[in-house]
Amino acid sequence: MADHALSDAEILRQIPPARAAEHSARKRGHRARTVRFDRAHARIVVELSSGVVFAFPVRSIPALRRATPGELAKVALSASGGGLRWAALDIDLSVAGLLLAAVDPAERVRHLAAEAGRATSEAKAAAARVNGAKGGRPRKSAARAAPTTRRKIAV
């Protein structure tokens, strides 16, 4: 692995865009604002900066299953709001990871694939122009279409 040290000037140059990206993520609601342990229902409740509230049962996280209610109550937010931390238990959980874990894996893949398909780049645009110059996407021919067979049923 190459050792690449950043200069002080490069670090200082990266700070304003990083702060702007963090501010934007917080405005869109992608950061946790509060977190608490709900003893009555044995779950962790998280409120996002968008006002969305979600909760997950402690038993759904193997690392938290043996923790006492007192230990679970000592949950804290990371400075960015992107993670939950139990210092005494040495456990860190990603808020985004928790949200993704709550969604069916097949649905998660479909959503991520749809997002990837919306991505644009100069390379993708250039490929579309080349394909368009060739006449676009080839039409399905009758020969390539899946054959349909009908069976006669004797009556």
Short mmCIF file of N, CA and C in Angstrom, two decimals:
data_model
loop_
_atom_site.label_atom_id
_atom_site.label_comp_id
_atom_site.label_asym_id
_atom_site.label_seq_id
_atom_site.Cartn_x
_atom_site.Cartn_y
_atom_site.Cartn_z
N MET A 1 0.85 -1.18 0.00
CA MET A 1 0.00 0.00 0.00
C MET A 1 0.89 1.23 0.00
N ALA A 2 0.58 2.18 -0.85
CA ALA A 2 1.39 3.39 -0.97
C ALA A 2 1.15 4.30 0.23
N ASP A 3 2.22 4.90 0.70
CA ASP A 3 2.11 5.84 1.81
C ASP A 3 1.88 7.22 1.21
N HIS A 4 0.70 7.76 1.42
CA HIS A 4 0.35 9.05 0.83
C HIS A 4 -0.05 10.01 1.94
N ALA A 5 0.87 10.87 2.31
CA ALA A 5 0.59 11.85 3.36
C ALA A 5 0.06 13.13 2.71
N LEU A 6 -0.96 13.67 3.29
CA LEU A 6 -1.52 14.92 2.79
C LEU A 6 -0.78 16.10 3.42
N SER A 7 -0.61 17.13 2.63
CA SER A 7 0.01 18.35 3.17
C SER A 7 -1.02 19.11 3.99
N ASP A 8 -0.55 20.01 4.83
CA ASP A 8 -1.47 20.83 5.61
C ASP A 8 -2.38 21.64 4.69
N ALA A 9 -1.81 22.14 3.60
CA ALA A 9 -2.60 22.94 2.66
C ALA A 9 -3.73 22.09 2.04
N GLU A 10 -3.43 20.83 1.70
CA GLU A 10 -4.43 19.95 1.11
C GLU A 10 -5.54 19.65 2.12
N ILE A 11 -5.17 19.41 3.36
CA ILE A 11 -6.16 19.15 4.41
C ILE A 11 -7.05 20.38 4.59
N LEU A 12 -6.46 21.55 4.65
CA LEU A 12 -7.24 22.78 4.82
C LEU A 12 -8.16 23.03 3.62
N ARG A 13 -7.71 22.64 2.43
CA ARG A 13 -8.54 22.80 1.23
C ARG A 13 -9.75 21.88 1.28
N GLN A 14 -9.62 20.71 1.89
CA GLN A 14 -10.71 19.73 1.93
C GLN A 14 -11.75 20.02 3.01
N ILE A 15 -11.42 20.83 3.98
CA ILE A 15 -12.34 21.07 5.10
C ILE A 15 -13.64 21.75 4.68
N PRO A 16 -13.61 22.86 3.92
CA PRO A 16 -14.90 23.50 3.56
C PRO A 16 -15.85 22.59 2.78
N PRO A 17 -15.38 21.83 1.76
CA PRO A 17 -16.34 20.94 1.08
C PRO A 17 -16.85 19.83 1.99
N ALA A 18 -16.02 19.35 2.91
CA ALA A 18 -16.47 18.30 3.84
C ALA A 18 -17.54 18.86 4.77
N ARG A 19 -17.34 20.07 5.25
CA ARG A 19 -18.35 20.70 6.12
C ARG A 19 -19.65 20.93 5.36
N ALA A 20 -19.54 21.35 4.10
CA ALA A 20 -20.74 21.58 3.28
C ALA A 20 -21.49 20.27 3.06
N ALA A 21 -20.77 19.19 2.79
CA ALA A 21 -21.40 17.88 2.58
C ALA A 21 -22.09 17.41 3.86
N GLU A 22 -21.45 17.62 5.00
CA GLU A 22 -22.03 17.23 6.29
C GLU A 22 -23.29 18.04 6.57
N HIS A 23 -23.23 19.34 6.32
CA HIS A 23 -24.39 20.21 6.53
C HIS A 23 -25.56 19.77 5.64
N SER A 24 -25.25 19.44 4.39
CA SER A 24 -26.28 18.99 3.45
C SER A 24 -26.90 17.68 3.91
N ALA A 25 -26.08 16.74 4.36
CA ALA A 25 -26.60 15.44 4.85
C ALA A 25 -27.48 15.64 6.07
N ARG A 26 -27.10 16.54 6.94
CA ARG A 26 -27.89 16.81 8.14
C ARG A 26 -29.23 17.44 7.75
N LYS A 27 -29.21 18.37 6.78
CA LYS A 27 -30.45 19.02 6.33
C LYS A 27 -31.41 18.02 5.70
N ARG A 28 -30.87 17.05 4.96
CA ARG A 28 -31.71 16.05 4.29
C ARG A 28 -32.23 15.01 5.27
N GLY A 29 -31.79 15.08 6.52
CA GLY A 29 -32.31 14.15 7.52
C GLY A 29 -31.53 12.87 7.65
N HIS A 30 -30.31 12.84 7.16
CA HIS A 30 -29.52 11.62 7.16
C HIS A 30 -28.66 11.44 8.40
N ARG A 31 -28.91 12.20 9.43
CA ARG A 31 -28.12 12.09 10.66
C ARG A 31 -29.06 11.92 11.85
N ALA A 32 -28.57 11.23 12.86
CA ALA A 32 -29.37 11.06 14.08
C ALA A 32 -29.27 12.32 14.92
N ARG A 33 -30.40 12.73 15.47
CA ARG A 33 -30.45 13.90 16.35
C ARG A 33 -30.48 13.47 17.81
N THR A 34 -31.25 12.41 18.10
CA THR A 34 -31.33 11.90 19.47
C THR A 34 -31.36 10.38 19.44
N VAL A 35 -30.98 9.78 20.57
CA VAL A 35 -31.05 8.33 20.73
C VAL A 35 -31.33 8.05 22.21
N ARG A 36 -32.14 7.02 22.45
CA ARG A 36 -32.44 6.64 23.84
C ARG A 36 -32.80 5.17 23.89
N PHE A 37 -32.66 4.60 25.09
CA PHE A 37 -33.06 3.22 25.32
C PHE A 37 -34.46 3.23 25.92
N ASP A 38 -35.39 2.53 25.30
CA ASP A 38 -36.77 2.39 25.77
C ASP A 38 -36.84 1.09 26.58
N ARG A 39 -36.77 1.23 27.91
CA ARG A 39 -36.76 0.05 28.79
C ARG A 39 -38.04 -0.77 28.68
N ALA A 40 -39.17 -0.10 28.59
CA ALA A 40 -40.46 -0.79 28.58
C ALA A 40 -40.58 -1.78 27.41
N HIS A 41 -39.98 -1.45 26.28
CA HIS A 41 -40.08 -2.30 25.09
C HIS A 41 -38.74 -2.91 24.68
N ALA A 42 -37.70 -2.71 25.49
CA ALA A 42 -36.35 -3.25 25.22
C ALA A 42 -35.91 -2.93 23.80
N ARG A 43 -35.93 -1.65 23.47
CA ARG A 43 -35.52 -1.23 22.13
C ARG A 43 -34.77 0.09 22.20
N ILE A 44 -34.03 0.37 21.15
CA ILE A 44 -33.32 1.63 21.00
C ILE A 44 -34.13 2.50 20.04
N VAL A 45 -34.37 3.74 20.43
CA VAL A 45 -35.18 4.67 19.63
C VAL A 45 -34.26 5.78 19.13
N VAL A 46 -34.29 6.00 17.82
CA VAL A 46 -33.43 7.00 17.18
C VAL A 46 -34.31 8.00 16.43
N GLU A 47 -34.04 9.28 16.64
CA GLU A 47 -34.73 10.33 15.86
C GLU A 47 -33.71 10.94 14.91
N LEU A 48 -34.06 10.99 13.64
CA LEU A 48 -33.19 11.58 12.63
C LEU A 48 -33.41 13.08 12.56
N SER A 49 -32.46 13.78 11.93
CA SER A 49 -32.58 15.23 11.81
C SER A 49 -33.75 15.64 10.93
N SER A 50 -34.34 14.70 10.20
CA SER A 50 -35.52 14.98 9.38
C SER A 50 -36.80 14.89 10.20
N GLY A 51 -36.70 14.38 11.45
CA GLY A 51 -37.88 14.18 12.26
C GLY A 51 -38.38 12.74 12.22
N VAL A 52 -37.85 11.93 11.32
CA VAL A 52 -38.23 10.52 11.25
C VAL A 52 -37.70 9.82 12.50
N VAL A 53 -38.55 8.98 13.09
CA VAL A 53 -38.17 8.23 14.28
C VAL A 53 -38.25 6.74 13.94
N PHE A 54 -37.20 6.01 14.28
CA PHE A 54 -37.25 4.56 14.12
C PHE A 54 -36.68 3.90 15.36
N ALA A 55 -37.07 2.67 15.57
CA ALA A 55 -36.62 1.92 16.73
C ALA A 55 -36.28 0.51 16.31
N PHE A 56 -35.38 -0.11 17.04
CA PHE A 56 -35.06 -1.51 16.78
C PHE A 56 -34.92 -2.25 18.10
N PRO A 57 -35.36 -3.50 18.14
CA PRO A 57 -35.26 -4.26 19.38
C PRO A 57 -33.81 -4.60 19.68
N VAL A 58 -33.45 -4.53 20.95
CA VAL A 58 -32.08 -4.83 21.37
C VAL A 58 -31.70 -6.25 20.94
N ARG A 59 -32.64 -7.17 21.00
CA ARG A 59 -32.34 -8.57 20.66
C ARG A 59 -31.93 -8.75 19.19
N SER A 60 -32.22 -7.75 18.34
CA SER A 60 -31.86 -7.87 16.92
C SER A 60 -30.37 -7.63 16.67
N ILE A 61 -29.66 -7.14 17.68
CA ILE A 61 -28.22 -6.89 17.55
C ILE A 61 -27.50 -7.85 18.51
N PRO A 62 -26.86 -8.88 17.98
CA PRO A 62 -26.22 -9.88 18.84
C PRO A 62 -25.28 -9.28 19.90
N ALA A 63 -24.54 -8.26 19.55
CA ALA A 63 -23.58 -7.66 20.49
C ALA A 63 -24.28 -7.00 21.68
N LEU A 64 -25.55 -6.63 21.54
CA LEU A 64 -26.27 -5.96 22.62
C LEU A 64 -27.12 -6.91 23.48
N ARG A 65 -27.26 -8.14 23.07
CA ARG A 65 -28.19 -9.07 23.74
C ARG A 65 -27.86 -9.29 25.21
N ARG A 66 -26.60 -9.30 25.58
CA ARG A 66 -26.22 -9.59 26.97
C ARG A 66 -26.03 -8.32 27.80
N ALA A 67 -26.24 -7.17 27.21
CA ALA A 67 -26.07 -5.92 27.95
C ALA A 67 -27.21 -5.71 28.93
N THR A 68 -26.90 -5.09 30.05
CA THR A 68 -27.92 -4.80 31.05
C THR A 68 -28.68 -3.54 30.63
N PRO A 69 -29.88 -3.34 31.18
CA PRO A 69 -30.61 -2.10 30.87
C PRO A 69 -29.80 -0.85 31.21
N GLY A 70 -29.05 -0.88 32.30
CA GLY A 70 -28.21 0.26 32.67
C GLY A 70 -27.14 0.54 31.62
N GLU A 71 -26.54 -0.51 31.09
CA GLU A 71 -25.52 -0.35 30.04
C GLU A 71 -26.16 0.17 28.75
N LEU A 72 -27.31 -0.37 28.41
CA LEU A 72 -28.00 0.05 27.18
C LEU A 72 -28.42 1.51 27.25
N ALA A 73 -28.75 1.99 28.44
CA ALA A 73 -29.19 3.38 28.60
C ALA A 73 -28.05 4.36 28.37
N LYS A 74 -26.83 3.89 28.40
CA LYS A 74 -25.67 4.78 28.22
C LYS A 74 -25.28 4.92 26.75
N VAL A 75 -26.24 4.83 25.86
CA VAL A 75 -25.98 4.99 24.44
C VAL A 75 -25.75 6.47 24.14
N ALA A 76 -24.82 6.73 23.24
CA ALA A 76 -24.51 8.11 22.84
C ALA A 76 -24.43 8.18 21.31
N LEU A 77 -24.63 9.37 20.79
CA LEU A 77 -24.48 9.61 19.35
C LEU A 77 -23.03 9.96 19.04
N SER A 78 -22.58 9.56 17.86
CA SER A 78 -21.27 10.01 17.40
C SER A 78 -21.38 11.51 17.11
N ALA A 79 -20.26 12.18 17.00
CA ALA A 79 -20.27 13.63 16.75
C ALA A 79 -21.01 14.00 15.47
N SER A 80 -20.93 13.14 14.45
CA SER A 80 -21.59 13.44 13.18
C SER A 80 -23.06 13.08 13.19
N GLY A 81 -23.47 12.24 14.15
CA GLY A 81 -24.85 11.75 14.15
C GLY A 81 -25.02 10.55 13.25
N GLY A 82 -23.94 10.03 12.73
CA GLY A 82 -24.00 8.88 11.84
C GLY A 82 -23.85 7.55 12.54
N GLY A 83 -23.63 7.58 13.86
CA GLY A 83 -23.41 6.33 14.57
C GLY A 83 -23.90 6.38 16.00
N LEU A 84 -24.12 5.19 16.56
CA LEU A 84 -24.48 5.04 17.97
C LEU A 84 -23.29 4.40 18.67
N ARG A 85 -23.06 4.79 19.93
CA ARG A 85 -21.87 4.30 20.64
C ARG A 85 -22.22 3.92 22.07
N TRP A 86 -21.77 2.74 22.47
CA TRP A 86 -21.81 2.29 23.85
C TRP A 86 -20.35 2.13 24.27
N ALA A 87 -19.78 3.16 24.90
CA ALA A 87 -18.36 3.17 25.24
C ALA A 87 -17.99 2.03 26.17
N ALA A 88 -18.77 1.80 27.22
CA ALA A 88 -18.44 0.75 28.19
C ALA A 88 -18.48 -0.64 27.56
N LEU A 89 -19.30 -0.82 26.53
CA LEU A 89 -19.42 -2.12 25.86
C LEU A 89 -18.50 -2.22 24.65
N ASP A 90 -17.89 -1.10 24.28
CA ASP A 90 -17.05 -1.01 23.08
C ASP A 90 -17.82 -1.45 21.84
N ILE A 91 -19.03 -0.89 21.69
CA ILE A 91 -19.90 -1.22 20.55
C ILE A 91 -20.25 0.06 19.81
N ASP A 92 -20.06 0.04 18.52
CA ASP A 92 -20.43 1.14 17.63
C ASP A 92 -21.34 0.60 16.54
N LEU A 93 -22.44 1.28 16.27
CA LEU A 93 -23.36 0.88 15.21
C LEU A 93 -23.60 2.06 14.28
N SER A 94 -23.64 1.79 13.01
CA SER A 94 -23.93 2.80 12.01
C SER A 94 -25.43 3.00 11.89
N VAL A 95 -25.88 4.26 11.91
CA VAL A 95 -27.31 4.54 11.76
C VAL A 95 -27.78 4.07 10.38
N ALA A 96 -27.01 4.36 9.35
CA ALA A 96 -27.38 3.91 8.00
C ALA A 96 -27.44 2.39 7.93
N GLY A 97 -26.49 1.72 8.56
CA GLY A 97 -26.49 0.26 8.57
C GLY A 97 -27.70 -0.31 9.27
N LEU A 98 -28.11 0.32 10.36
CA LEU A 98 -29.31 -0.13 11.07
C LEU A 98 -30.55 0.01 10.21
N LEU A 99 -30.65 1.13 9.51
CA LEU A 99 -31.81 1.34 8.63
C LEU A 99 -31.81 0.33 7.48
N LEU A 100 -30.66 0.10 6.89
CA LEU A 100 -30.58 -0.87 5.79
C LEU A 100 -30.88 -2.29 6.27
N ALA A 101 -30.44 -2.62 7.47
CA ALA A 101 -30.69 -3.96 8.01
C ALA A 101 -32.18 -4.21 8.24
N ALA A 102 -32.95 -3.15 8.38
CA ALA A 102 -34.38 -3.29 8.62
C ALA A 102 -35.16 -3.59 7.35
N VAL A 103 -34.50 -3.46 6.20
CA VAL A 103 -35.16 -3.66 4.91
C VAL A 103 -34.81 -5.04 4.37
N ASP A 104 -35.79 -5.69 3.74
CA ASP A 104 -35.58 -6.99 3.11
C ASP A 104 -34.38 -6.92 2.15
N PRO A 105 -33.45 -7.87 2.21
CA PRO A 105 -32.26 -7.82 1.35
C PRO A 105 -32.58 -7.69 -0.14
N ALA A 106 -33.58 -8.41 -0.63
CA ALA A 106 -33.94 -8.32 -2.05
C ALA A 106 -34.43 -6.92 -2.39
N GLU A 107 -35.22 -6.33 -1.51
CA GLU A 107 -35.71 -4.97 -1.74
C GLU A 107 -34.55 -3.97 -1.71
N ARG A 108 -33.62 -4.19 -0.80
CA ARG A 108 -32.44 -3.33 -0.70
C ARG A 108 -31.64 -3.37 -1.99
N VAL A 109 -31.44 -4.55 -2.56
CA VAL A 109 -30.69 -4.70 -3.81
C VAL A 109 -31.43 -4.01 -4.95
N ARG A 110 -32.75 -4.20 -5.02
CA ARG A 110 -33.54 -3.54 -6.08
C ARG A 110 -33.40 -2.03 -6.00
N HIS A 111 -33.48 -1.49 -4.79
CA HIS A 111 -33.39 -0.05 -4.61
C HIS A 111 -31.99 0.45 -5.00
N LEU A 112 -30.96 -0.23 -4.53
CA LEU A 112 -29.59 0.20 -4.85
C LEU A 112 -29.32 0.10 -6.35
N ALA A 113 -29.85 -0.93 -7.00
CA ALA A 113 -29.68 -1.06 -8.45
C ALA A 113 -30.37 0.07 -9.19
N ALA A 114 -31.57 0.44 -8.72
CA ALA A 114 -32.30 1.56 -9.35
C ALA A 114 -31.52 2.86 -9.18
N GLU A 115 -30.95 3.06 -8.00
CA GLU A 115 -30.14 4.27 -7.77
C GLU A 115 -28.92 4.27 -8.67
N ALA A 116 -28.27 3.13 -8.81
CA ALA A 116 -27.09 3.03 -9.67
C ALA A 116 -27.46 3.32 -11.12
N GLY A 117 -28.63 2.89 -11.54
CA GLY A 117 -29.08 3.14 -12.91
C GLY A 117 -29.34 4.60 -13.20
N ARG A 118 -29.62 5.37 -12.15
CA ARG A 118 -29.86 6.81 -12.32
C ARG A 118 -28.57 7.61 -12.38
N ALA A 119 -27.47 6.96 -12.05
CA ALA A 119 -26.18 7.66 -12.03
C ALA A 119 -25.83 8.14 -13.43
N THR A 120 -25.26 9.31 -13.49
CA THR A 120 -24.83 9.85 -14.78
C THR A 120 -23.34 10.14 -14.72
N SER A 121 -22.73 10.02 -15.85
CA SER A 121 -21.31 10.35 -15.97
C SER A 121 -21.03 10.69 -17.43
N GLU A 122 -19.93 11.29 -17.67
CA GLU A 122 -19.57 11.63 -19.05
C GLU A 122 -19.36 10.35 -19.85
N ALA A 123 -18.78 9.31 -19.22
CA ALA A 123 -18.56 8.04 -19.92
C ALA A 123 -19.89 7.40 -20.31
N LYS A 124 -20.86 7.44 -19.40
CA LYS A 124 -22.18 6.85 -19.69
C LYS A 124 -22.87 7.64 -20.81
N ALA A 125 -22.77 8.96 -20.77
CA ALA A 125 -23.37 9.79 -21.82
C ALA A 125 -22.71 9.52 -23.17
N ALA A 126 -21.38 9.37 -23.18
CA ALA A 126 -20.66 9.10 -24.43
C ALA A 126 -21.08 7.74 -25.00
N ALA A 127 -21.22 6.74 -24.13
CA ALA A 127 -21.64 5.42 -24.59
C ALA A 127 -23.06 5.47 -25.17
N ALA A 128 -23.93 6.26 -24.55
CA ALA A 128 -25.30 6.40 -25.06
C ALA A 128 -25.30 7.07 -26.43
N ARG A 129 -24.43 8.07 -26.62
CA ARG A 129 -24.34 8.74 -27.92
C ARG A 129 -23.85 7.78 -29.00
N VAL A 130 -22.85 6.97 -28.68
CA VAL A 130 -22.33 5.99 -29.63
C VAL A 130 -23.41 4.98 -29.98
N ASN A 131 -24.11 4.49 -28.96
CA ASN A 131 -25.19 3.52 -29.20
C ASN A 131 -26.30 4.15 -30.03
N GLY A 132 -26.63 5.41 -29.75
CA GLY A 132 -27.66 6.10 -30.52
C GLY A 132 -27.27 6.26 -31.97
N ALA A 133 -25.98 6.51 -32.23
CA ALA A 133 -25.51 6.66 -33.61
C ALA A 133 -25.63 5.35 -34.38
N LYS A 134 -25.64 4.25 -33.67
CA LYS A 134 -25.78 2.94 -34.30
C LYS A 134 -27.25 2.56 -34.49
N GLY A 135 -28.14 3.43 -34.07
CA GLY A 135 -29.55 3.14 -34.22
C GLY A 135 -30.23 2.78 -32.91
N GLY A 136 -29.51 2.88 -31.81
CA GLY A 136 -30.12 2.62 -30.51
C GLY A 136 -30.14 1.15 -30.16
N ARG A 137 -30.93 0.84 -29.19
CA ARG A 137 -31.04 -0.53 -28.69
C ARG A 137 -31.67 -1.40 -29.78
N PRO A 138 -31.08 -2.57 -30.04
CA PRO A 138 -31.66 -3.44 -31.08
C PRO A 138 -33.06 -3.89 -30.69
N ARG A 139 -33.92 -3.97 -31.68
CA ARG A 139 -35.28 -4.45 -31.43
C ARG A 139 -35.25 -5.97 -31.30
N LYS A 140 -36.18 -6.47 -30.52
CA LYS A 140 -36.29 -7.92 -30.39
C LYS A 140 -36.90 -8.45 -31.68
N SER A 141 -36.23 -9.41 -32.28
CA SER A 141 -36.77 -9.99 -33.51
C SER A 141 -37.69 -11.15 -33.16
N ALA A 142 -38.53 -11.51 -34.10
CA ALA A 142 -39.47 -12.61 -33.87
C ALA A 142 -38.71 -13.90 -33.62
N ALA A 143 -37.56 -14.05 -34.27
CA ALA A 143 -36.77 -15.28 -34.13
C ALA A 143 -36.18 -15.38 -32.72
N ARG A 144 -35.85 -14.24 -32.13
CA ARG A 144 -35.22 -14.26 -30.80
C ARG A 144 -36.25 -14.25 -29.69
N ALA A 145 -37.47 -13.90 -29.99
CA ALA A 145 -38.50 -13.86 -28.96
C ALA A 145 -38.75 -15.26 -28.43
N ALA A 146 -39.11 -15.34 -27.20
CA ALA A 146 -39.38 -16.64 -26.58
C ALA A 146 -40.54 -17.31 -27.28
N PRO A 147 -40.35 -18.54 -27.72
CA PRO A 147 -41.45 -19.22 -28.44
C PRO A 147 -42.59 -19.54 -27.48
N THR A 148 -43.77 -19.36 -28.00
CA THR A 148 -44.95 -19.72 -27.21
C THR A 148 -45.54 -20.96 -27.84
N THR A 149 -45.85 -21.90 -27.01
CA THR A 149 -46.43 -23.14 -27.54
C THR A 149 -47.82 -23.30 -26.93
N ARG A 150 -48.73 -23.73 -27.75
CA ARG A 150 -50.09 -24.01 -27.29
C ARG A 150 -50.34 -25.48 -27.43
N ARG A 151 -50.88 -26.04 -26.42
CA ARG A 151 -51.21 -27.46 -26.46
C ARG A 151 -52.71 -27.62 -26.70
N LYS A 152 -52.99 -28.55 -27.53
CA LYS A 152 -54.40 -28.88 -27.75
C LYS A 152 -54.82 -29.85 -26.65
N ILE A 153 -55.91 -29.53 -26.06
CA ILE A 153 -56.43 -30.39 -25.00
C ILE A 153 -57.58 -31.19 -25.56
N ALA A 154 -57.44 -32.49 -25.44
CA ALA A 154 -58.51 -33.36 -25.94
C ALA A 154 -59.69 -33.27 -25.00
N VAL A 155 -60.86 -33.11 -25.61
CA VAL A 155 -62.08 -33.00 -24.80
C VAL A 155 -62.90 -34.23 -24.91
#
